[in-house]
Coordinates of C-alpha atoms in Angstrom, one line a residue:
X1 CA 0.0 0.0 0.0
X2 CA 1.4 3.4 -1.2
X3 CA 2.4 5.9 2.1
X4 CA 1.0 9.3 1.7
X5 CA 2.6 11.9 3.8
X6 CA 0.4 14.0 6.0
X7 CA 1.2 16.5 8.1
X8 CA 0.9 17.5 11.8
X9 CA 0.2 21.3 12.6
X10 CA 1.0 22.5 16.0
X11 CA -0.5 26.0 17.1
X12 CA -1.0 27.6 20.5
X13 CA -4.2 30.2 21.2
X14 CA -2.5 32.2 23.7
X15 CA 0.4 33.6 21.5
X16 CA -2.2 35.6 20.0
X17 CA -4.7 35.5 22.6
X18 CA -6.7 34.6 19.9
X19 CA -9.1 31.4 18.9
X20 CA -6.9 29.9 16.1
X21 CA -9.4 27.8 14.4
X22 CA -12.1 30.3 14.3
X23 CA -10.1 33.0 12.6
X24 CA -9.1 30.7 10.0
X25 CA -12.4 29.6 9.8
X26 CA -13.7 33.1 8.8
X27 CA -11.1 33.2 6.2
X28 CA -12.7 30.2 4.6
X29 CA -16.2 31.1 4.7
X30 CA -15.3 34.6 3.0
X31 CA -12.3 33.0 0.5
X32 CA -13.3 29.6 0.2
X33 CA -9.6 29.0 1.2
X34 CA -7.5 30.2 4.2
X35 CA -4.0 30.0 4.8
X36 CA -2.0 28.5 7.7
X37 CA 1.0 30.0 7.9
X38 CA 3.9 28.1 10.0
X39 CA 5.5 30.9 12.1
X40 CA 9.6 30.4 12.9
X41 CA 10.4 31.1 16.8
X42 CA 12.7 33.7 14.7
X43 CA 13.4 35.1 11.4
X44 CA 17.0 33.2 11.5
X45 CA 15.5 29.4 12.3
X46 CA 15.9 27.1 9.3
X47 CA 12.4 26.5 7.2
X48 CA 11.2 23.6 6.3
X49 CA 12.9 21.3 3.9
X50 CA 11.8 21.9 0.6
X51 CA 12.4 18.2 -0.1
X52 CA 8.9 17.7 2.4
X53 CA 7.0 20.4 0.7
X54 CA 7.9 18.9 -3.2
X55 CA 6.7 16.0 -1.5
X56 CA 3.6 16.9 -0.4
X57 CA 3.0 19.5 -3.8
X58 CA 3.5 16.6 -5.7
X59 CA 1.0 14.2 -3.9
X60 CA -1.7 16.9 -4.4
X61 CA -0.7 17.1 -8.3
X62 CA -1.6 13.4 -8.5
X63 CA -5.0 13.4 -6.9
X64 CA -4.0 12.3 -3.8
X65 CA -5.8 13.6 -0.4
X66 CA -3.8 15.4 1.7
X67 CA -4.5 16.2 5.5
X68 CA -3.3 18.4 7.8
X69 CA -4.3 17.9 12.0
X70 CA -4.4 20.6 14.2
X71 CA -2.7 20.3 17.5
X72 CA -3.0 22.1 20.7
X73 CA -1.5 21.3 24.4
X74 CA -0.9 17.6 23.5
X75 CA -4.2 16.6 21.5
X76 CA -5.6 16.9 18.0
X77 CA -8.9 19.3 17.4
X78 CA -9.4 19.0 13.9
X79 CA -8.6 18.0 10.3
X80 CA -7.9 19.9 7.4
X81 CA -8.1 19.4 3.4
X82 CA -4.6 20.5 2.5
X83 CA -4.9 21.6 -1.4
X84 CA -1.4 23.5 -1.7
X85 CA 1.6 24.4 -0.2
X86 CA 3.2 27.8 -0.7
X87 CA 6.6 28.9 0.0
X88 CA 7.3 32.5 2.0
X89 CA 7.1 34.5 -0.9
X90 CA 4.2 33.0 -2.2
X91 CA 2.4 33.4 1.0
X92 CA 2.7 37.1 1.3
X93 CA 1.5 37.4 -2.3
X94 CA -1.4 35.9 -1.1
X95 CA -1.9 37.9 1.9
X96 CA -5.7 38.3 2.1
X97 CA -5.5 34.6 2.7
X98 CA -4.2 34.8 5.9
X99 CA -5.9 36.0 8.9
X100 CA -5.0 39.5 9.9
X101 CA -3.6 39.0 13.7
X102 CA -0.6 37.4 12.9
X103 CA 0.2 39.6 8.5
X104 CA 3.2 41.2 11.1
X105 CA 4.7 38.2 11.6
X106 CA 4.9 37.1 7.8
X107 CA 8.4 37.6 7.5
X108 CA 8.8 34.9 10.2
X109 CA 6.8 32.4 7.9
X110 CA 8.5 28.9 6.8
X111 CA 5.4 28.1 4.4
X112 CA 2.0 28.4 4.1
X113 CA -0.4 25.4 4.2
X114 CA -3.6 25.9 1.8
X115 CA -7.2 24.2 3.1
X116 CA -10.5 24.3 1.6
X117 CA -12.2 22.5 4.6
X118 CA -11.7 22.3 8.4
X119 CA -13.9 19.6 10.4
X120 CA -13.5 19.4 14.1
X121 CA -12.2 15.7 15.2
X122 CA -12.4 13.2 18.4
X123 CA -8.5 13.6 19.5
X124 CA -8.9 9.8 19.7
X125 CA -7.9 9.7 15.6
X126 CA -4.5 9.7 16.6
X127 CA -4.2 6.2 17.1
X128 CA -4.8 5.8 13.3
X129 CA -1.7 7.8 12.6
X130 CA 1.9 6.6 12.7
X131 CA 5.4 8.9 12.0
X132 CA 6.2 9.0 8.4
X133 CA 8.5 6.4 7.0
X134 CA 8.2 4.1 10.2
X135 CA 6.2 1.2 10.8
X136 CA 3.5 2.4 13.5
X137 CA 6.1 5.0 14.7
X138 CA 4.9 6.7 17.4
X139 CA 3.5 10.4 17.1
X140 CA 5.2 12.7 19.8
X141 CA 2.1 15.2 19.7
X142 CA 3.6 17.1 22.9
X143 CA 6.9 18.1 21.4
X144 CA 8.1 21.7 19.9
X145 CA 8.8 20.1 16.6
X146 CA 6.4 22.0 13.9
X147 CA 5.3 20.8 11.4
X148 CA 5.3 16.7 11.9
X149 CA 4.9 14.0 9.3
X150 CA 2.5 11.2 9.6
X151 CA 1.2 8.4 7.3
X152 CA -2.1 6.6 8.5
X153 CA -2.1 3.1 9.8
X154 CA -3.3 0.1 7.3
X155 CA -6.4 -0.6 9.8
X156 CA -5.9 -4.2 8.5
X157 CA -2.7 -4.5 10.5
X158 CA -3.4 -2.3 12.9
X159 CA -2.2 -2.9 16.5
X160 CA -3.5 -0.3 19.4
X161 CA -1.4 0.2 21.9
X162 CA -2.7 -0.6 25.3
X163 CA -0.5 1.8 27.2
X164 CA -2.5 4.9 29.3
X165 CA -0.1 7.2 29.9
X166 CA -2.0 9.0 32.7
X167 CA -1.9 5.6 34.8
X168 CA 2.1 5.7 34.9
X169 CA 1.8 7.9 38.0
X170 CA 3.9 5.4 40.3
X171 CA 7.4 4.2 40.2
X172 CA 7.2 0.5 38.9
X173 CA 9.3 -1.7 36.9
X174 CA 8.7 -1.9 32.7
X175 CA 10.2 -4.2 30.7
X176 CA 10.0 -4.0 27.0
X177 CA 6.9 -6.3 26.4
X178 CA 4.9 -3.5 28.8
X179 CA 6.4 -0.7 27.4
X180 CA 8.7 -0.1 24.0
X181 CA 11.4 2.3 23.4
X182 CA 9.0 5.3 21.9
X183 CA 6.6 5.0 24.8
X184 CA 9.5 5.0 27.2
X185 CA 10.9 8.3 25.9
X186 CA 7.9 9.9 25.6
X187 CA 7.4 9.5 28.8
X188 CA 10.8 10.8 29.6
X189 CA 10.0 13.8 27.7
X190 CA 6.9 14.5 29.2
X191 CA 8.7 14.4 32.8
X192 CA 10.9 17.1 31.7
X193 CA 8.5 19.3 29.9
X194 CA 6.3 18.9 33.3
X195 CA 9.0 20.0 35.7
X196 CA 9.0 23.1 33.5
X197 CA 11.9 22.6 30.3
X198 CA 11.0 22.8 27.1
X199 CA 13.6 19.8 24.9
X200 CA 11.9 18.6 22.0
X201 CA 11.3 15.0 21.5
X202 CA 13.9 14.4 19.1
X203 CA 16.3 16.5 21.0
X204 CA 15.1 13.5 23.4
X205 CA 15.5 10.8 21.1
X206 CA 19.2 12.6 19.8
X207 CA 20.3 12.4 23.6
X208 CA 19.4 8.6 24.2
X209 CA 20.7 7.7 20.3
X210 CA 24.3 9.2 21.8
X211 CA 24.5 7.6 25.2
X212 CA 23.3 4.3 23.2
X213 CA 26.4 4.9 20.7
X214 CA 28.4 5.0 23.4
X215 CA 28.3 6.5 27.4
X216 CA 30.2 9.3 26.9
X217 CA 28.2 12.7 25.8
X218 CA 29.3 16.3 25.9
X219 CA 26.6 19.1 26.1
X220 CA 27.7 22.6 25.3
X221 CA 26.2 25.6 24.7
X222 CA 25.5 29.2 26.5
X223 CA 25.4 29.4 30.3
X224 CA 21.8 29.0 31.3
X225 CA 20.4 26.9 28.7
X226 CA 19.8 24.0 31.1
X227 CA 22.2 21.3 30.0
X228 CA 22.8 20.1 33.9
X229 CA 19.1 20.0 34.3
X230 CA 18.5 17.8 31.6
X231 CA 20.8 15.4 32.5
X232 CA 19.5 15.2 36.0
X233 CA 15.8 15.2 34.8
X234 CA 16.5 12.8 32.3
X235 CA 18.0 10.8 34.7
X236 CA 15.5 11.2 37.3
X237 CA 12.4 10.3 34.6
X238 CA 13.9 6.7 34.7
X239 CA 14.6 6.4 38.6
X240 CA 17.8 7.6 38.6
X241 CA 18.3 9.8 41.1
X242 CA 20.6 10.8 44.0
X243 CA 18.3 9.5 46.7
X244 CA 19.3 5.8 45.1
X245 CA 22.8 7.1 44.5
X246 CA 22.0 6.5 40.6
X247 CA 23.0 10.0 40.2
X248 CA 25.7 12.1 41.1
X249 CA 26.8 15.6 39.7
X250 CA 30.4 16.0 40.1
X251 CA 31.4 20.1 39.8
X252 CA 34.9 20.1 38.0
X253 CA 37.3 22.5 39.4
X254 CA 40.0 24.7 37.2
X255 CA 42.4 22.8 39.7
X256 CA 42.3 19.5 38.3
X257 CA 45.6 18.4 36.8
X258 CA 45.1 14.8 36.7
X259 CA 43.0 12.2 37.6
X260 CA 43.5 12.0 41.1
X261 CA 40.2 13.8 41.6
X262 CA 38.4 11.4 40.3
X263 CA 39.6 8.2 40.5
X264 CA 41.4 9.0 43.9
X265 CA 45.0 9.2 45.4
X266 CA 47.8 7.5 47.7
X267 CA 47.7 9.6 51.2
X268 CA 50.6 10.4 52.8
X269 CA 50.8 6.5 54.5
X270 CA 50.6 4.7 51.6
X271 CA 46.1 4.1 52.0
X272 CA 44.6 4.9 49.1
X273 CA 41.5 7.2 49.1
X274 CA 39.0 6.7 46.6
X275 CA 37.7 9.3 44.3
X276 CA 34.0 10.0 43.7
X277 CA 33.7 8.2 40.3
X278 CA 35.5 4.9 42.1
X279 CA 33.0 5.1 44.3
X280 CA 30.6 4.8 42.0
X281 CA 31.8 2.4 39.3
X282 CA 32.1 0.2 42.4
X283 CA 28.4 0.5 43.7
X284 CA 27.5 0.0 40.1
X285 CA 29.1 -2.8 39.6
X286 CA 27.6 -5.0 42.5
X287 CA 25.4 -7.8 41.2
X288 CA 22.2 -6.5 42.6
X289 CA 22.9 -2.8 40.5
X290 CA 24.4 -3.9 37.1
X291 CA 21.3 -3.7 35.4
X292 CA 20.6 -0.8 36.9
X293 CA 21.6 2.3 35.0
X294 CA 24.0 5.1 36.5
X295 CA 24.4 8.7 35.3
X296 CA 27.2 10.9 36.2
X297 CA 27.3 14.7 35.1
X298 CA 30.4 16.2 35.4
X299 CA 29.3 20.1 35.6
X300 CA 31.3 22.4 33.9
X301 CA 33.7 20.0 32.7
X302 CA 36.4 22.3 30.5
X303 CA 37.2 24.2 33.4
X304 CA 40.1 22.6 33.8
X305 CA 41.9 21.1 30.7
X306 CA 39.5 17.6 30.2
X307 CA 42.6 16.3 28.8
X308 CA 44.7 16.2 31.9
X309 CA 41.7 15.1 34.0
X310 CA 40.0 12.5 31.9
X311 CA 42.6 11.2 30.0
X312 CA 42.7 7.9 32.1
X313 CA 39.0 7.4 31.5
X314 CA 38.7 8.2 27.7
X315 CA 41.7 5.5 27.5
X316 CA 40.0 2.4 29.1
X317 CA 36.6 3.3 27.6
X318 CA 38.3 2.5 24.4
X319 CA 39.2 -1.1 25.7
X320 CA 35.2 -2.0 25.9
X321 CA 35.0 -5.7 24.5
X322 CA 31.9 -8.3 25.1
X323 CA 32.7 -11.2 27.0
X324 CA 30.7 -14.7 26.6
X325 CA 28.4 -13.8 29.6
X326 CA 27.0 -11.0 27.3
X327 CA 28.6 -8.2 29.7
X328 CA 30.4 -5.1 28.6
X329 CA 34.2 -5.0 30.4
X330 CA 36.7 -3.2 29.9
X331 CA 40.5 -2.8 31.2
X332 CA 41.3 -2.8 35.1
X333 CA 41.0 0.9 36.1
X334 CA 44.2 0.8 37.8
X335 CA 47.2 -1.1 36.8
X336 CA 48.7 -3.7 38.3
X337 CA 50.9 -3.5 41.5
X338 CA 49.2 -0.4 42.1
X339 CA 47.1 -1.4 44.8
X340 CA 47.4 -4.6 46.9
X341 CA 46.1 -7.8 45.3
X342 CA 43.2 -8.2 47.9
X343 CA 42.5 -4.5 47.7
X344 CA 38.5 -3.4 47.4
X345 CA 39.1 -2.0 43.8
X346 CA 41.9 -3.9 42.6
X347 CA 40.1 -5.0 39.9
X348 CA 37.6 -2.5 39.3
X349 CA 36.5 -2.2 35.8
X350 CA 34.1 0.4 34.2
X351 CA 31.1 -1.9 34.2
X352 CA 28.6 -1.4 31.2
X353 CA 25.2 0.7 32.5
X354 CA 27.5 4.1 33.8
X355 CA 26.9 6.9 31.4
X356 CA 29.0 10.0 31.9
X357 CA 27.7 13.0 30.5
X358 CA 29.9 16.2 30.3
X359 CA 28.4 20.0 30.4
X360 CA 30.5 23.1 29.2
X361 CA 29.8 26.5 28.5
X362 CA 32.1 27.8 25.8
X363 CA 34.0 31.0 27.0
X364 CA 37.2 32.8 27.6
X365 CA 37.2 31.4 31.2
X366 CA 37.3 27.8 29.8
X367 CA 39.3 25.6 28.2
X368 CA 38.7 24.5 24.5
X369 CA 38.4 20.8 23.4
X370 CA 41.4 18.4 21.8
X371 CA 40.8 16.6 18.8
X372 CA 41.2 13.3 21.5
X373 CA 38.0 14.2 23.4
X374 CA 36.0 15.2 20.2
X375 CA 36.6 12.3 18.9
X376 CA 35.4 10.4 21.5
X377 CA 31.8 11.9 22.3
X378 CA 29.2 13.5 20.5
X379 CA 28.8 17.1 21.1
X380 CA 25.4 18.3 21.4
X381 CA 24.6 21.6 21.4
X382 CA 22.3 23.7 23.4
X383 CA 21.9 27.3 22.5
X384 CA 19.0 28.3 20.7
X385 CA 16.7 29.9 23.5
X386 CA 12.7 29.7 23.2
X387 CA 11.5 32.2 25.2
X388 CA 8.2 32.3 23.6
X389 CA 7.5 28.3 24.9
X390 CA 4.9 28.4 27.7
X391 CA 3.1 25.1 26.8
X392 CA 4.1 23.0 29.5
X393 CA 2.1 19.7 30.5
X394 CA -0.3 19.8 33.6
X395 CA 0.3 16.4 34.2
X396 CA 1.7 14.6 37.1
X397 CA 4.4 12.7 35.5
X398 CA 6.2 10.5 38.0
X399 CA 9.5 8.4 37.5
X400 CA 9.2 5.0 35.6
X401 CA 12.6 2.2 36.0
X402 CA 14.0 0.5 33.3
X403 CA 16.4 -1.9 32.9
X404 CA 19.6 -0.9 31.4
X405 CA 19.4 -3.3 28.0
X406 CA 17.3 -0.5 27.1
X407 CA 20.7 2.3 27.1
X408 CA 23.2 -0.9 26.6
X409 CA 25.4 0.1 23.9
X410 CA 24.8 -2.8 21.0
X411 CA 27.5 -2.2 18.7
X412 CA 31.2 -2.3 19.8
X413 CA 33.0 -2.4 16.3
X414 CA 32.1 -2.3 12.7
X415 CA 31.7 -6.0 12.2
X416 CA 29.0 -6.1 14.8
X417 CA 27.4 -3.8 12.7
X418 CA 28.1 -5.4 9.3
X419 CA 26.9 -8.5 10.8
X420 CA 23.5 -6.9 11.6
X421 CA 22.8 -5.1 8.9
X422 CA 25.1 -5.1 6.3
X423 CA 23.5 -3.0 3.1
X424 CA 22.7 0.0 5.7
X425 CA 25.7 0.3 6.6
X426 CA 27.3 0.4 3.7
X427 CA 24.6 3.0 2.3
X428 CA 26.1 4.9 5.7
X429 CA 29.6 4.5 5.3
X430 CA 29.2 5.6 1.5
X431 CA 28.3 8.9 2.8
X432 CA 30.4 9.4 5.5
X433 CA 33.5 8.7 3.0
X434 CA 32.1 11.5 0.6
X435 CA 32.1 13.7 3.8
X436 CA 36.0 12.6 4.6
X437 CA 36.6 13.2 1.4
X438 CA 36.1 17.0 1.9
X439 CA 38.0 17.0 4.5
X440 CA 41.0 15.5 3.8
X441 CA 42.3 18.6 1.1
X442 CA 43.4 19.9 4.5
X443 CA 44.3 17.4 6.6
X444 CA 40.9 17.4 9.2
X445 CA 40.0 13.8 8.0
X446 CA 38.6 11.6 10.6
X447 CA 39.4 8.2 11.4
X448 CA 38.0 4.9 12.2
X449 CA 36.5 5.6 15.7
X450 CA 34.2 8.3 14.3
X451 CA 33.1 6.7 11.1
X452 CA 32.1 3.2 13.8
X453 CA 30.6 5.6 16.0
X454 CA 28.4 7.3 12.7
X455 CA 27.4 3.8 11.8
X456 CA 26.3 2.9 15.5
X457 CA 24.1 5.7 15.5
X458 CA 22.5 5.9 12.5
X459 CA 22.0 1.8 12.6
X460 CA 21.0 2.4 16.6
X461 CA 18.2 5.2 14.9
X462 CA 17.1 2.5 12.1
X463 CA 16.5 -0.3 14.5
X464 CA 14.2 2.0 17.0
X465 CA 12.3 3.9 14.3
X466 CA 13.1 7.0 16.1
X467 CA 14.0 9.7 13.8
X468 CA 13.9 10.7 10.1
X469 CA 17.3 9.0 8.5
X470 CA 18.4 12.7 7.6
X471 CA 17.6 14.5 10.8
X472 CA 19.6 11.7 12.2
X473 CA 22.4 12.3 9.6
X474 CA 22.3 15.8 10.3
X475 CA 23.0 15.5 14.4
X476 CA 25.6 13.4 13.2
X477 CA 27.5 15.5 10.9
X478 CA 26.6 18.5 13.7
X479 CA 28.0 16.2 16.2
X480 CA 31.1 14.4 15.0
X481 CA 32.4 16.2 12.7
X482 CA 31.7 20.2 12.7
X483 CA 33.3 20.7 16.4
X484 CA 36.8 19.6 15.0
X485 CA 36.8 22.2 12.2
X486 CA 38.5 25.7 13.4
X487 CA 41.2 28.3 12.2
X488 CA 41.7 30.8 9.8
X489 CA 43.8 29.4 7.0
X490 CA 42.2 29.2 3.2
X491 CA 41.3 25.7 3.3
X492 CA 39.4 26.4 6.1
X493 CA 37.2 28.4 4.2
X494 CA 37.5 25.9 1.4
X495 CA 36.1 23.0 3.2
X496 CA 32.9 24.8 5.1
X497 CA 31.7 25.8 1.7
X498 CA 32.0 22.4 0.7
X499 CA 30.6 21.0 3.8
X500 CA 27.5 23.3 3.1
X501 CA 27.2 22.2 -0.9
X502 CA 27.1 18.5 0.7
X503 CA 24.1 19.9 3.1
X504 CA 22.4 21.8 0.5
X505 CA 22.7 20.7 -2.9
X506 CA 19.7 22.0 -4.2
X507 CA 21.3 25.7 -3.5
X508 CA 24.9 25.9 -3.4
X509 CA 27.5 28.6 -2.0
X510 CA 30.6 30.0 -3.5
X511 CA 33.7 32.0 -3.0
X512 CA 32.8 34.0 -5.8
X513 CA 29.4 35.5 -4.1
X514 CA 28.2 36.9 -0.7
X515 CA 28.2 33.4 0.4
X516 CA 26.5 34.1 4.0
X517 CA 23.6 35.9 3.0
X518 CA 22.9 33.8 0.1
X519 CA 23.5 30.6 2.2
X520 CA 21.0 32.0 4.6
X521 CA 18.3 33.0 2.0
X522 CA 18.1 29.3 0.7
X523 CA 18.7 27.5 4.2
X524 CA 15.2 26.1 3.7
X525 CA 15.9 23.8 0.6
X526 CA 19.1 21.8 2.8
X527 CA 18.6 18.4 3.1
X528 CA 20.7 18.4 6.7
X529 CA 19.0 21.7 7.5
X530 CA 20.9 22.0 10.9
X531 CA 24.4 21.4 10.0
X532 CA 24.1 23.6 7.2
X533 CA 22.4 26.8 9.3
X534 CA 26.0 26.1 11.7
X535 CA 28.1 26.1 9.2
X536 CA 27.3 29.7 8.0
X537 CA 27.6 30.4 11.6
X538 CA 31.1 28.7 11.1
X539 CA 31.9 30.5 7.9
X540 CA 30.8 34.1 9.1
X541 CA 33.3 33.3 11.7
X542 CA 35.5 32.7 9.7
X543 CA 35.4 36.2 7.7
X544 CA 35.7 37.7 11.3
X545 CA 39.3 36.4 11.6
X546 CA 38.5 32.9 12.7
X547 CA 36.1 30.1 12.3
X548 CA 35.1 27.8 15.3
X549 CA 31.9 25.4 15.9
X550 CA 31.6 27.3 19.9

């Protein structure tokens, strides 16, 4: 059966203080057609991908039905006959289309959506709808993502999930036959939107794709932003918290040297005195915690130089191998003869469900990354600041446990991966060469680890049916490789123009033009819309004297 793409249409009556659906309603009776324009937080956002509105254009053009929902706190209200979609330009020459309270804000507009109908619906229709391109994927309807893509569900093979969210209101054990993957971070998300943050879903399903790749994450961004909060929320939505010692924020000082802090030292008689992550490896480690997952945040993390500090721990997390049991293990953390053979943590090992997450705010009081720690993590980033985001859940959302097969990393080298699925991740690889391949003309080529680590994610992200392939591309070519790219040499320049061609093919940059404006006047048409909007941050850095990812 042929997939049509519909869409999802979020809107939220209090930005304008106005009834949304009725004003677009008068429209209609007067026009016979109304359009729904979706308004950017800002007028620098990216649009929408103009590979979703050809879509959709096209769909119409062969008779298909198109529908739109409209979404408000959480729940659809009605259903739409979607008969065109307009770009910007095309909106404002079709202004007396558009309902008069928001014409000042048409410069903000990413596209306008064209009905000739709007029938209110029971919000119970959106068990018939599944995310686009997935098999019954589920629809996040309480995120900040706008617009969202849906296909309907063949009713013939239709399977209802019997899952109320509103009875999750006490902390109880789920396995995966009560609960899958979506439903468990959806309900993470919700937790964290109800204790106030707003995180989209897939900057929820981005988060668990990189501790799932591997347990080391990095979150940087602008002091404020809430990247400690979402690790301990995140945490906490799962029954992690510091109450159960699941939990612990370590604040890293500009001090730190080495590794003593962490791992502990030798007093002055010879007894050694463990750190706070020894500590905990070791409580996590016992057999009645090791399916239990641990989260460490270590706050502020490039305050001192992470290389000094953490060099011990990025070393044996590389030594990960699976042993027959099905375990995780890596190297002993300390080497031999330097503690006594019967010692407690003689043969302490970093045991496979602790998942350190770094934060760091980018600054002249802090210490930039090496290429050693880059490689080793993905980098998310968390800058962009929604202000305008009231729409928080009223919902008592309490803490769920899972068991940690569900953050287990799967994939430990590229054979496991070829052995799983070996024509997608050669489809992968393909593109991650063509990437390399830009980068090599000045020597910023990456190696093994980060093409495995690509792979992992984007196979990880296949399996689950969590995000669109190319969203997931793009965090991954935001992640993994744009953080390593900096200076002010030509080939610098060179390779982020490149970069951006790769990202937006449709609409490509040159030397030989204003690249920046004209890179931001077409950001809509990118295929890794996200990558490419950083990269003319990157690039405008760049004609400022030097280009950086921070």
């Amino acid at each position: 059966m042929k997939e049509i793409m519909h869409v999802i249409l979020k809107y939220n009556d209090n930005v304008y203080n106005v009834d949304t659906i009725k004003e677009h309603k008068d429209v209609l009776e007067t026009n016979g057609k109304v359009i729904w324009g979706v308004i950017k937080p800002n007028k620098n956002s990216p649009g929408i991908a103009a590979t979703r509105i050809n879509k959709i254009k096209t769909q119409i053009a062969n008779g298909e039905e198109v529908y739109a929902y409209l979404v408000t706190k959480g729940e659809i209200i009605a259903r739409v006959n979607v008969i065109d979609i307009l770009y910007t330009s095309e909106v404002e020459n079709n202004k007396y289309l558009v309902p008069k309270y928001y014409h000042k804000d048409l410069e903000r507009c990413m596209a306008g959506f064209v009905f000739d109908e709007i029938e209110y619906v029971d919000p119970s229709i959106i068990n018939n709808l599944q995310r686009y391109g997935t098999d019954r994927g589920k629809v996040a309807l309480g995120n900040q993502t706008n617009p969202l893509y849906v296909s309907h569900i063949n009713e013939e093979n239709e399977r209802l999930r019997d899952i109320n969210d509103k009875e999750i209101n006490v902390v109880k054990k789920l396995d995966q036959e009560q609960l899958d993957l979506e439903d468990i971070l959806n309900h993470i998300y919700k937790y964290i939107n109800s204790r106030g943050f707003i995180y989209s879903y897939e900057d929820i399903c981005n988060f668990y794709l990189s501790l799932k790749t591997k347990p080391f994450l990095i979150l940087a961004g602008i002091s404020g932003t809430g990247k400690s909060k979402l690790v301990r929320l995140f945490s906490e939505s799962i029954n992690a918290t510091s109450d159960n010692n699941r939990y612990r924020i370590i604040s890293v000082k500009p001090d730190w040297t080495d590794s003593t802090e962490l791992f502990g030292y030798k007093n002055i008689s010879d007894t050694f005195i463990p750190g706070p992550l020894t500590m905990l490896l070791d409580e996590a480690s016992k057999p009645e915690n090791i399916d239990k997952p641990y989260f460490i945040c270590l706050d502020e993390m490039n305050l001192a130089r992470v290389e000094h500090y953490l060099s011990e721990y990025l070393s044996i997390i590389e030594s990960r191998a699976f042993k027959d049991n099905g375990r995780i293990e890596t190297d002993k953390i300390f080497p031999e003869g330097y503690l006594p053979i019967n010692h407690k943590y003689c043969n302490l090992r970093i045991p496979d469900n602790v998942y350190i997450i770094g934060t760091v705010n980018m600054d002249d009081t802090t210490f930039a990354f090496s290429r050693k720690v880059l490689d080793r993590a993905n980098t998310i980033e968390f800058s962009e600041v929604r202000l305008e985001e009231l729409d928080f859940t009223e919902e008592n959302i309490e803490p769920i446990e899972v068991d940690n097969s569900i953050f287990k990393t799967r994939f430990l080298s590229l054979k496991d991966a070829l052995s799983f699925d070996s024509e997608y991740v050669k489809k992968i690889n393909s593109k991650i060469i063509e990437l390399n391949n830009i980068l090599s003309v000045s020597n910023h080529h990456f190696g093994y680890r980060v093409r495995d680590e690509i792979v992992f994610y984007m196979l990880e992200n296949k399996i689950n049916n969590l995000l669109d392939e190319d969203l997931a591309f793009d965090y991954q070519i935001l992640q993994k490789i744009l953080p390593s790219i900096n200076g002010n040499d030509y080939f610098v320049e060179e390779i982020l123009i490149d970069l951006y061609n790769y990202c937006n093919p449709e609409n490509q940059i040159s030397k030989d033009m204003n690249y920046f404006e004209q890179g931001r006047e077409n950001l809509g048409t990118a295929k890794y819309m996200n990558s490419a909007s950083k990269i003319l941050y990157m690039l405008r850095g760049y004609k400022n004297g030097f280009a950086s990812f921070w």
